[in-house]
Amino acid sequence: MDKRLLQKQYQQQFNELLAVSHVDSSASLSMRLGLHQQRLSDALSKPTTTRQAQKIPIKESTIRHQGRDSLITEYPYVLVQDNDEQDRMVTQHYLLRTLFSSDFCSPIRSQLQKGIVVLDVGCGPGTWTMEMSTAFPKSTFIGIDQSTFFPKDIKPRNCHFRTCYPLVQEQLPLPFPDNSIDYIYQRDMNWGLMAKTWQPLIQEYLRILKPGGWIEFMEPEFETQNSPKSNCDLNDKLMTGLCLRQQDPYVVHRLPTVLSINGFKQIETILQPCRLGWEVTQDANLSSTIGSVAVTEKQEKASNYSEFSRAMSSQYMLLLKSLRPWLSIVMNLSHEKYDDYIADFPAEWSQARTYINWHCIIAQKSHYI
């Protein structure tokens, strides 16, 4: 199709989307989010170890096993796509909000309050999209994803969801007109993107962003740090398996450079280490050096941090369980042996003081492009 006709079609669809008004009650929205939170609370309250762990050595020949390479590379998606995984993504949203003290890091609060157009790429269950659209009712929020786990009826009137296959099929461009979006948000998408997709995708983001618009990536490092031996072995197999699939598990470190090469300005990386179930030891002489009120405040803060780090540990265990169908193939383990292998991880993380890094990378499109 001629580029001008395609742009005209995108513009018409975009205008129709912005014109649609969805009526929703705050009670209905709260009910939906409450259902997610209840399922998540139930999942996080379950013990992470259900039986005595039996450490299973990972065979070095795993990824060269006859026929196994094709299973590793042809598996449609490394994470399970079911309701449990969507619930995990919901709880991850709230944990990341706590970790970064906000739902976003880009300097756009005043614009959001006045009213702009926001695109959430890979919106999943739509939690970020709905919460942001509730917090900023004058702005329009559009969430796109390959799956349809996002809400179809119960959502704020300024919140819209669309199924979008191009990212999966690597058939760009995105279905939005040039210079139509003020702010693009993308979180935890590297589990699904091929290495060769990143460059054309960022070029598409540059195309659809308005001059002066902002883009924000929230992505984790895939390798845990200060990892116990068994977790190090799992890290190695995870990274090797992703590379075999032609994915780039290290892209989070390269994104600032890629953004700069593509003409983005004001590039900033905010790094947040996330402890998995352990806390910094309190000073033994704390009570003798500061007042009792300050001690109480510090103890309450430490208690909150402790609860948060335990929740992050549980969250990461849920991630490993979501990876199980694919990662167990990479590790050449049955599902049962895989469960045995990771069962003691939380205790080992606490002892080794293991953590994982999350990166928030923000950048601005030049006003003169």
mmCIF file of N, CA and C in Angstrom, residues 148-155 161:
data_model
loop_
_atom_site.group_PDB
_atom_site.id
_atom_site.type_symbol
_atom_site.label_atom_id
_atom_site.label_comp_id
_atom_site.label_asym_id
_atom_site.label_seq_id
_atom_site.Cartn_x
_atom_site.Cartn_y
_atom_site.Cartn_z
ATOM 1 N N THR A 148 -4.873 -10.890 24.599
ATOM 2 C CA THR A 148 -6.082 -10.129 24.951
ATOM 3 C C THR A 148 -6.438 -10.310 26.418
ATOM 4 N N PHE A 149 -5.421 -10.260 27.280
ATOM 5 C CA PHE A 149 -5.678 -10.358 28.711
ATOM 6 C C PHE A 149 -6.141 -9.028 29.296
ATOM 7 N N PHE A 150 -6.022 -7.957 28.538
ATOM 8 C CA PHE A 150 -6.458 -6.655 29.029
ATOM 9 C C PHE A 150 -7.987 -6.609 29.081
ATOM 10 N N PRO A 151 -8.547 -5.741 29.937
ATOM 11 C CA PRO A 151 -10.009 -5.656 30.075
ATOM 12 C C PRO A 151 -10.664 -5.124 28.812
ATOM 13 N N LYS A 152 -11.828 -5.662 28.512
ATOM 14 C CA LYS A 152 -12.537 -5.257 27.294
ATOM 15 C C LYS A 152 -13.705 -4.311 27.581
ATOM 16 N N ASP A 153 -14.241 -4.369 28.782
ATOM 17 C CA ASP A 153 -15.420 -3.560 29.095
ATOM 18 C C ASP A 153 -15.193 -2.635 30.284
ATOM 19 N N ILE A 154 -14.644 -3.167 31.363
ATOM 20 C CA ILE A 154 -14.497 -2.388 32.593
ATOM 21 C C ILE A 154 -13.173 -1.641 32.565
ATOM 22 N N LYS A 155 -13.243 -0.371 32.248
ATOM 23 C CA LYS A 155 -12.040 0.460 32.195
ATOM 24 C C LYS A 155 -12.451 1.925 32.166
ATOM 25 N N PHE A 161 -7.758 -0.215 24.654
ATOM 26 C CA PHE A 161 -6.855 -1.342 24.421
ATOM 27 C C PHE A 161 -7.050 -1.872 23.008
#
